[in-house]
């Protein structure tokens, strides 16, 4: 495998477009996921996430545009791309008449692994996802979440440097979902690159190094989660709590700090570039002899940002 | 080579193993292998006894190999069910997508599935035939001779592949086993006819003809497999079922390809029509070759059959020709119209035949027209007419008609070829509508105008020129 220096993009899509007969499903999407990062692809049903993933795994041929995954062109080097990505598809479609071991050995052999190698790799994965008890169980007897976990084991079996996971936790109980999220964190630690489609915004928030929001086949925004929130919801908000209520806040706030509301012993501020502004602001409050008990950022969720963006989109506002 | 086939074998092995876990497949196969041959054995014996009473042993002799073919055919009919399950069922259940994500090549997947749907039924069919033959031997009935056995085994094998390849070809776009089942009647019915026809050939006892049937089935099978390989592709496998005809879309694709964004008729001729003609070079060459072959066939036909039986003297022939060309009785305009519609009808039928046969049968109008011309010319030579006379009665309109028919045939061949070749970035439906648009373009832009002219010349001009030479 080619070595990838830190920061070089393992997934690069440029102007990727897919037209089904007469329907524009994906419209000039450009994506960059650096090596060892997790990108979460967010979007409503039918936004084009699965179609994008399918183009990145060389299953669907782009109508126009190009993409490289793990350094290989998805059109010209399709087989190499497929050998270097692990894909969890939206529908897992397992073979009901096989058992877990047979199933994994079958897929292993398609990647050139012997039955023994397949099992050597599969056992730790099965243990991690709590499936080791089901090694001889027929897949038709699996529950939905178990199927999803097995599909994930299959996707990891050939040890791919790039993972494309389409809604990996959608059918899982909280515990399993947790173990999948932990697995993703660990995969990232091992330097793998992950593209993750999900409708679970808390999950996105937890895992994402980068977030891309796709709507109607277009990428609306592609940034770190913090940046996404800042862009969509404005400057971050901080709350100050004082020891005693205040009639009015002293004037002359430092540059970059705007009072949003104050109510007795509490006040909220918009602060632009907190990294630079906050130390000044703190010093200023001490100079004003304000008795500060706590000073903290008001948590904002990606969910808020996502809903905001989609609402904006749908009411016709164009996001630059 | 073996390395390239290995993934296909992995797929095949898995699917065969799966089949053997399904009693709905196992039971019929066992029944058809072990029980059915005995029934046929018994039937054969009864028939032999019955016919011997009446001295019609020949019928019974022919019946023995025919029943062998039936014994062989029943198990391979199961292959159709397995194939639809394997090719379409996997799509329906969504288990195909993980396979598509592996480094498998499309043809390896196709081959694997083709093997898994044909090998078990074929093994069962061979076993059944062995059981049947063994039964015959035990009952001391003479078994068919070696050549015939080989024919039956080859035919059974090829037909199994043909049915599977055919079922896959027609159900490429199907995403449910239900719709694939509906479509597979397009395979079952013709195959049933084929078998009946083969039975006839067998009863007729013409072994050579049976070999030709085998050659034809092999070619057809090859074409069907080619269609399958060309279109059993990742891109098309995840497509949607086309169970509703999207007429506006079809019309849109057709119009876009037909007009090609031309702004005026002149523009259309220069930018669209003439530019697309080079694509037809190969089919045109092929058609031209066929035209020559047609002439040759026509000449041959006359030499072999007409001459010895024809009793008319050269004088009489000349007279009848003069009558034909000099006939004032019919209105020449309506004659022109008749000729034109005759030609158009022939070409349309050729197109329809071509569509049903990957273009192959689309050459029939060209072939017969040229055959007729060749035969006519040859007949005239034999009757001692001069070269000038002959050319003058064939060439004036032929110069227009022949290129028109060659071009139309080439476009039909192209239409058939579309099914046999993958078209990147287009679904099979889109590629086909585009090819149909191209055919229409060639028809409207070149062939129809030429045929109109040719008909006018043939009705109004040729008779005068020919009469001039005849006198
Ligand atoms: N094979 C196909 N043929 C025609 N249209 C398709 C095909 N596959 C997807 N589409 C359409 O493309 C659009 C995008 O579909 P896609 O599956 O990529 O959405 P998604 O973002 O994954 O949605 P979800 O969140 O529901 O999984 C949808 O409108 C869908 O109907
Ligand atoms: Mg999806």
GROMACS .gro file of N, CA, C and O in nm, chain A residues 18 21-22 50 54 57-62 79 82-83 85 87 89-95 97-99 102-103 106-107 109-111 138 154, chain B residues 7 10-11 13-14 17-19 21-22 24-25 90 93-105 234-235 238 246 249 424-425 427 430:
model
  280
   18UNK      N    1  -2.387   1.245  -1.022
   18UNK     CA    2  -2.455   1.124  -1.068
   18UNK      C    3  -2.594   1.158  -1.115
   18UNK      O    4  -2.673   1.217  -1.042
   21UNK      N    5  -3.079   0.827  -1.519
   21UNK     CA    6  -3.166   0.856  -1.633
   21UNK      C    7  -3.188   1.007  -1.647
   21UNK      O    8  -3.115   1.074  -1.715
   22UNK      N    9  -3.289   1.056  -1.575
   22UNK     CA   10  -3.314   1.199  -1.588
   22UNK      C   11  -3.314   1.269  -1.452
   22UNK      O   12  -3.354   1.382  -1.440
   50UNK      N   13  -2.597   0.783   0.008
   50UNK     CA   14  -2.564   0.647  -0.037
   50UNK      C   15  -2.510   0.648  -0.179
   50UNK      O   16  -2.415   0.576  -0.211
   54UNK      N   17  -2.157   0.502  -0.298
   54UNK     CA   18  -2.146   0.402  -0.405
   54UNK      C   19  -2.052   0.448  -0.516
   54UNK      O   20  -1.984   0.366  -0.577
   57UNK      N   21  -1.702   0.385  -0.394
   57UNK     CA   22  -1.657   0.245  -0.392
   57UNK      C   23  -1.659   0.186  -0.532
   57UNK      O   24  -1.653   0.065  -0.548
   58UNK      N   25  -1.671   0.270  -0.633
   58UNK     CA   26  -1.667   0.225  -0.773
   58UNK      C   27  -1.780   0.130  -0.807
   58UNK      O   28  -1.765   0.043  -0.891
   59UNK      N   29  -1.891   0.143  -0.739
   59UNK     CA   30  -2.005   0.059  -0.779
   59UNK      C   31  -2.087   0.134  -0.882
   59UNK      O   32  -2.129   0.078  -0.981
   60UNK      N   33  -2.106   0.261  -0.856
   60UNK     CA   34  -2.173   0.344  -0.956
   60UNK      C   35  -2.066   0.428  -1.024
   60UNK      O   36  -1.973   0.477  -0.959
   61UNK      N   37  -2.080   0.442  -1.153
   61UNK     CA   38  -1.984   0.522  -1.228
   61UNK      C   39  -2.033   0.667  -1.227
   61UNK      O   40  -2.149   0.693  -1.260
   62UNK      N   41  -1.945   0.759  -1.188
   62UNK     CA   42  -1.990   0.899  -1.186
   62UNK      C   43  -2.033   0.944  -1.327
   62UNK      O   44  -1.971   0.904  -1.425
   79UNK      N   45  -1.076  -0.184  -0.917
   79UNK     CA   46  -1.051  -0.301  -0.834
   79UNK      C   47  -0.960  -0.268  -0.716
   79UNK      O   48  -0.979  -0.320  -0.606
   82UNK      N   49  -1.162  -0.103  -0.456
   82UNK     CA   50  -1.246  -0.196  -0.380
   82UNK      C   51  -1.164  -0.278  -0.282
   82UNK      O   52  -1.214  -0.314  -0.175
   83UNK      N   53  -1.040  -0.307  -0.321
   83UNK     CA   54  -0.957  -0.386  -0.231
   83UNK      C   55  -0.915  -0.304  -0.110
   83UNK      O   56  -0.882  -0.359  -0.006
   85UNK      N   57  -1.101  -0.047   0.037
   85UNK     CA   58  -1.206   0.010   0.121
   85UNK      C   59  -1.288  -0.101   0.186
   85UNK      O   60  -1.307  -0.208   0.130
   87UNK      N   61  -1.663  -0.151   0.324
   87UNK     CA   62  -1.790  -0.081   0.308
   87UNK      C   63  -1.897  -0.148   0.391
   87UNK      O   64  -1.914  -0.269   0.387
   89UNK      N   65  -2.277  -0.143   0.384
   89UNK     CA   66  -2.384  -0.090   0.300
   89UNK      C   67  -2.509  -0.070   0.382
   89UNK      O   68  -2.526  -0.127   0.490
   90UNK      N   69  -2.597   0.009   0.325
   90UNK     CA   70  -2.721   0.043   0.393
   90UNK      C   71  -2.803  -0.084   0.420
   90UNK      O   72  -2.856  -0.104   0.528
   91UNK      N   73  -2.814  -0.169   0.317
   91UNK     CA   74  -2.882  -0.297   0.335
   91UNK      C   75  -2.775  -0.403   0.340
   91UNK      O   76  -2.696  -0.415   0.247
   92UNK      N   77  -2.774  -0.480   0.449
   92UNK     CA   78  -2.658  -0.569   0.465
   92UNK      C   79  -2.672  -0.696   0.388
   92UNK      O   80  -2.574  -0.757   0.350
   93UNK      N   81  -2.794  -0.738   0.362
   93UNK     CA   82  -2.818  -0.856   0.279
   93UNK      C   83  -2.725  -0.971   0.310
   93UNK      O   84  -2.639  -1.004   0.229
   94UNK      N   85  -2.742  -1.034   0.425
   94UNK     CA   86  -2.659  -1.150   0.456
   94UNK      C   87  -2.723  -1.274   0.395
   94UNK      O   88  -2.839  -1.273   0.357
   95UNK      N   89  -2.645  -1.381   0.388
   95UNK     CA   90  -2.700  -1.506   0.335
   95UNK      C   91  -2.756  -1.589   0.449
   95UNK      O   92  -2.681  -1.643   0.531
   97UNK      N   93  -2.879  -1.878   0.487
   97UNK     CA   94  -2.853  -2.020   0.508
   97UNK      C   95  -2.708  -2.049   0.549
   97UNK      O   96  -2.671  -2.165   0.561
   98UNK      N   97  -2.627  -1.945   0.567
   98UNK     CA   98  -2.490  -1.969   0.611
   98UNK      C   99  -2.479  -1.935   0.759
   98UNK      O  100  -2.561  -1.862   0.812
   99UNK      N  101  -2.374  -1.987   0.824
   99UNK     CA  102  -2.350  -1.940   0.959
   99UNK      C  103  -2.236  -1.837   0.958
   99UNK      O  104  -2.174  -1.813   0.854
  102UNK      N  105  -1.888  -1.947   0.820
  102UNK     CA  106  -1.889  -1.970   0.675
  102UNK      C  107  -1.896  -1.838   0.600
  102UNK      O  108  -1.827  -1.817   0.500
  103UNK      N  109  -1.981  -1.750   0.652
  103UNK     CA  110  -2.002  -1.622   0.585
  103UNK      C  111  -1.874  -1.541   0.579
  103UNK      O  112  -1.835  -1.489   0.474
  106UNK      N  113  -1.620  -1.696   0.350
  106UNK     CA  114  -1.654  -1.671   0.209
  106UNK      C  115  -1.605  -1.534   0.165
  106UNK      O  116  -1.537  -1.519   0.064
  107UNK      N  117  -1.639  -1.432   0.245
  107UNK     CA  118  -1.595  -1.299   0.205
  107UNK      C  119  -1.444  -1.286   0.212
  107UNK      O  120  -1.382  -1.221   0.128
  109UNK      N  121  -1.232  -1.511   0.145
  109UNK     CA  122  -1.172  -1.572   0.027
  109UNK      C  123  -1.184  -1.482  -0.095
  109UNK      O  124  -1.099  -1.484  -0.183
  110UNK      N  125  -1.288  -1.398  -0.099
  110UNK     CA  126  -1.300  -1.306  -0.211
  110UNK      C  127  -1.192  -1.197  -0.204
  110UNK      O  128  -1.159  -1.134  -0.304
  111UNK      N  129  -1.140  -1.174  -0.084
  111UNK     CA  130  -1.029  -1.079  -0.070
  111UNK      C  131  -0.896  -1.152  -0.067
  111UNK      O  132  -0.794  -1.095  -0.030
  138UNK      N  133  -2.694  -1.977   1.236
  138UNK     CA  134  -2.736  -1.941   1.100
  138UNK      C  135  -2.777  -1.794   1.095
  138UNK      O  136  -2.844  -1.744   1.185
  154UNK      N  137  -1.753  -0.794   0.862
  154UNK     CA  138  -1.717  -0.826   0.724
  154UNK      C  139  -1.642  -0.708   0.660
  154UNK      O  140  -1.542  -0.727   0.591
  327UNK      N  141  -1.213  -1.671  -0.833
  327UNK     CA  142  -1.323  -1.603  -0.764
  327UNK      C  143  -1.459  -1.652  -0.812
  327UNK      O  144  -1.553  -1.667  -0.732
  330UNK      N  145  -1.534  -1.959  -0.635
  330UNK     CA  146  -1.572  -1.934  -0.495
  330UNK      C  147  -1.721  -1.901  -0.487
  330UNK      O  148  -1.795  -1.953  -0.403
  331UNK      N  149  -1.764  -1.813  -0.578
  331UNK     CA  150  -1.905  -1.775  -0.581
  331UNK      C  151  -1.991  -1.898  -0.608
  331UNK      O  152  -2.090  -1.925  -0.540
  333UNK      N  153  -1.927  -2.212  -0.566
  333UNK     CA  154  -1.928  -2.310  -0.458
  333UNK      C  155  -2.024  -2.268  -0.347
  333UNK      O  156  -2.102  -2.348  -0.298
  334UNK      N  157  -2.018  -2.140  -0.314
  334UNK     CA  158  -2.107  -2.094  -0.208
  334UNK      C  159  -2.253  -2.115  -0.247
  334UNK      O  160  -2.335  -2.161  -0.168
  337UNK      N  161  -2.361  -2.477  -0.243
  337UNK     CA  162  -2.379  -2.520  -0.106
  337UNK      C  163  -2.513  -2.470  -0.052
  337UNK      O  164  -2.587  -2.543   0.014
  338UNK      N  165  -2.545  -2.346  -0.084
  338UNK     CA  166  -2.671  -2.289  -0.043
  338UNK      C  167  -2.790  -2.368  -0.098
  338UNK      O  168  -2.885  -2.396  -0.028
  339UNK      N  169  -2.778  -2.403  -0.228
  339UNK     CA  170  -2.887  -2.478  -0.291
  339UNK      C  171  -2.909  -2.610  -0.221
  339UNK      O  172  -3.023  -2.653  -0.201
  341UNK      N  173  -2.886  -2.677   0.066
  341UNK     CA  174  -2.951  -2.667   0.197
  341UNK      C  175  -3.100  -2.638   0.181
  341UNK      O  176  -3.169  -2.616   0.279
  342UNK      N  177  -3.147  -2.632   0.059
  342UNK     CA  178  -3.286  -2.596   0.035
  342UNK      C  179  -3.358  -2.718  -0.022
  342UNK      O  180  -3.333  -2.758  -0.135
  344UNK      N  181  -3.637  -2.744  -0.131
  344UNK     CA  182  -3.722  -2.714  -0.246
  344UNK      C  183  -3.645  -2.731  -0.376
  344UNK      O  184  -3.701  -2.739  -0.483
  345UNK      N  185  -3.514  -2.730  -0.366
  345UNK     CA  186  -3.434  -2.756  -0.486
  345UNK      C  187  -3.390  -2.902  -0.488
  345UNK      O  188  -3.389  -2.966  -0.593
  410UNK      N  189  -3.075  -1.226  -0.546
  410UNK     CA  190  -2.972  -1.157  -0.468
  410UNK      C  191  -2.988  -1.006  -0.476
  410UNK      O  192  -2.961  -0.935  -0.380
  413UNK      N  193  -3.288  -0.919  -0.248
  413UNK     CA  194  -3.260  -0.924  -0.105
  413UNK      C  195  -3.147  -0.829  -0.064
  413UNK      O  196  -3.115  -0.817   0.052
  414UNK      N  197  -3.087  -0.766  -0.163
  414UNK     CA  198  -2.981  -0.669  -0.132
  414UNK      C  199  -2.850  -0.732  -0.094
  414UNK      O  200  -2.757  -0.665  -0.052
  415UNK      N  201  -2.838  -0.866  -0.106
  415UNK     CA  202  -2.713  -0.927  -0.067
  415UNK      C  203  -2.609  -0.913  -0.177
  415UNK      O  204  -2.495  -0.954  -0.161
  416UNK      N  205  -2.648  -0.855  -0.289
  416UNK     CA  206  -2.551  -0.843  -0.398
  416UNK      C  207  -2.455  -0.727  -0.373
  416UNK      O  208  -2.340  -0.731  -0.415
  417UNK      N  209  -2.500  -0.626  -0.299
  417UNK     CA  210  -2.414  -0.508  -0.286
  417UNK      C  211  -2.282  -0.537  -0.214
  417UNK      O  212  -2.177  -0.492  -0.260
  418UNK      N  213  -2.283  -0.613  -0.104
  418UNK     CA  214  -2.154  -0.649  -0.044
  418UNK      C  215  -2.063  -0.722  -0.143
  418UNK      O  216  -1.941  -0.699  -0.142
  419UNK      N  217  -2.120  -0.804  -0.228
  419UNK     CA  218  -2.037  -0.871  -0.329
  419UNK      C  219  -1.977  -0.770  -0.426
  419UNK      O  220  -1.862  -0.781  -0.467
  420UNK      N  221  -2.059  -0.672  -0.462
  420UNK     CA  222  -2.012  -0.572  -0.558
  420UNK      C  223  -1.900  -0.488  -0.498
  420UNK      O  224  -1.821  -0.427  -0.570
  421UNK      N  225  -1.895  -0.483  -0.364
  421UNK     CA  226  -1.790  -0.405  -0.300
  421UNK      C  227  -1.657  -0.478  -0.295
  421UNK      O  228  -1.555  -0.420  -0.259
  422UNK      N  229  -1.657  -0.606  -0.325
  422UNK     CA  230  -1.532  -0.682  -0.323
  422UNK      C  231  -1.461  -0.663  -0.458
  422UNK      O  232  -1.521  -0.614  -0.553
  423UNK      N  233  -1.333  -0.701  -0.464
  423UNK     CA  234  -1.260  -0.680  -0.590
  423UNK      C  235  -1.305  -0.772  -0.705
  423UNK      O  236  -1.242  -0.773  -0.809
  424UNK      N  237  -1.410  -0.848  -0.686
  424UNK     CA  238  -1.461  -0.933  -0.795
  424UNK      C  239  -1.481  -0.853  -0.923
  424UNK      O  240  -1.532  -0.743  -0.920
  425UNK      N  241  -1.448  -0.915  -1.034
  425UNK     CA  242  -1.481  -0.851  -1.162
  425UNK      C  243  -1.623  -0.891  -1.199
  425UNK      O  244  -1.670  -0.998  -1.162
  554UNK      N  245  -2.194  -0.378  -1.236
  554UNK     CA  246  -2.227  -0.308  -1.112
  554UNK      C  247  -2.324  -0.194  -1.137
  554UNK      O  248  -2.426  -0.181  -1.072
  555UNK      N  249  -2.288  -0.111  -1.232
  555UNK     CA  250  -2.368   0.006  -1.260
  555UNK      C  251  -2.515  -0.030  -1.281
  555UNK      O  252  -2.604   0.032  -1.225
  558UNK      N  253  -2.752  -0.209  -0.973
  558UNK     CA  254  -2.816  -0.136  -0.864
  558UNK      C  255  -2.923  -0.043  -0.918
  558UNK      O  256  -2.979   0.036  -0.846
  566UNK      N  257  -4.143   0.479  -1.866
  566UNK     CA  258  -4.136   0.624  -1.849
  566UNK      C  259  -4.139   0.689  -1.987
  566UNK      O  260  -4.036   0.726  -2.042
  569UNK      N  261  -3.970   1.022  -2.054
  569UNK     CA  262  -3.825   1.011  -2.053
  569UNK      C  263  -3.774   0.945  -2.181
  569UNK      O  264  -3.679   0.991  -2.244
  744UNK      N  265  -2.068   0.242  -2.141
  744UNK     CA  266  -2.036   0.305  -2.012
  744UNK      C  267  -2.119   0.431  -1.990
  744UNK      O  268  -2.139   0.510  -2.082
  745UNK      N  269  -2.167   0.444  -1.871
  745UNK     CA  270  -2.239   0.565  -1.835
  745UNK      C  271  -2.382   0.568  -1.884
  745UNK      O  272  -2.453   0.665  -1.863
  747UNK      N  273  -2.754   0.335  -1.917
  747UNK     CA  274  -2.821   0.209  -1.888
  747UNK      C  275  -2.854   0.144  -2.021
  747UNK      O  276  -2.853   0.209  -2.125
  750UNK      N  277  -3.130   0.322  -2.201
  750UNK     CA  278  -3.092   0.449  -2.263
  750UNK      C  279  -3.012   0.424  -2.391
  750UNK      O  280  -3.036   0.486  -2.495
   0.00000   0.00000   0.00000
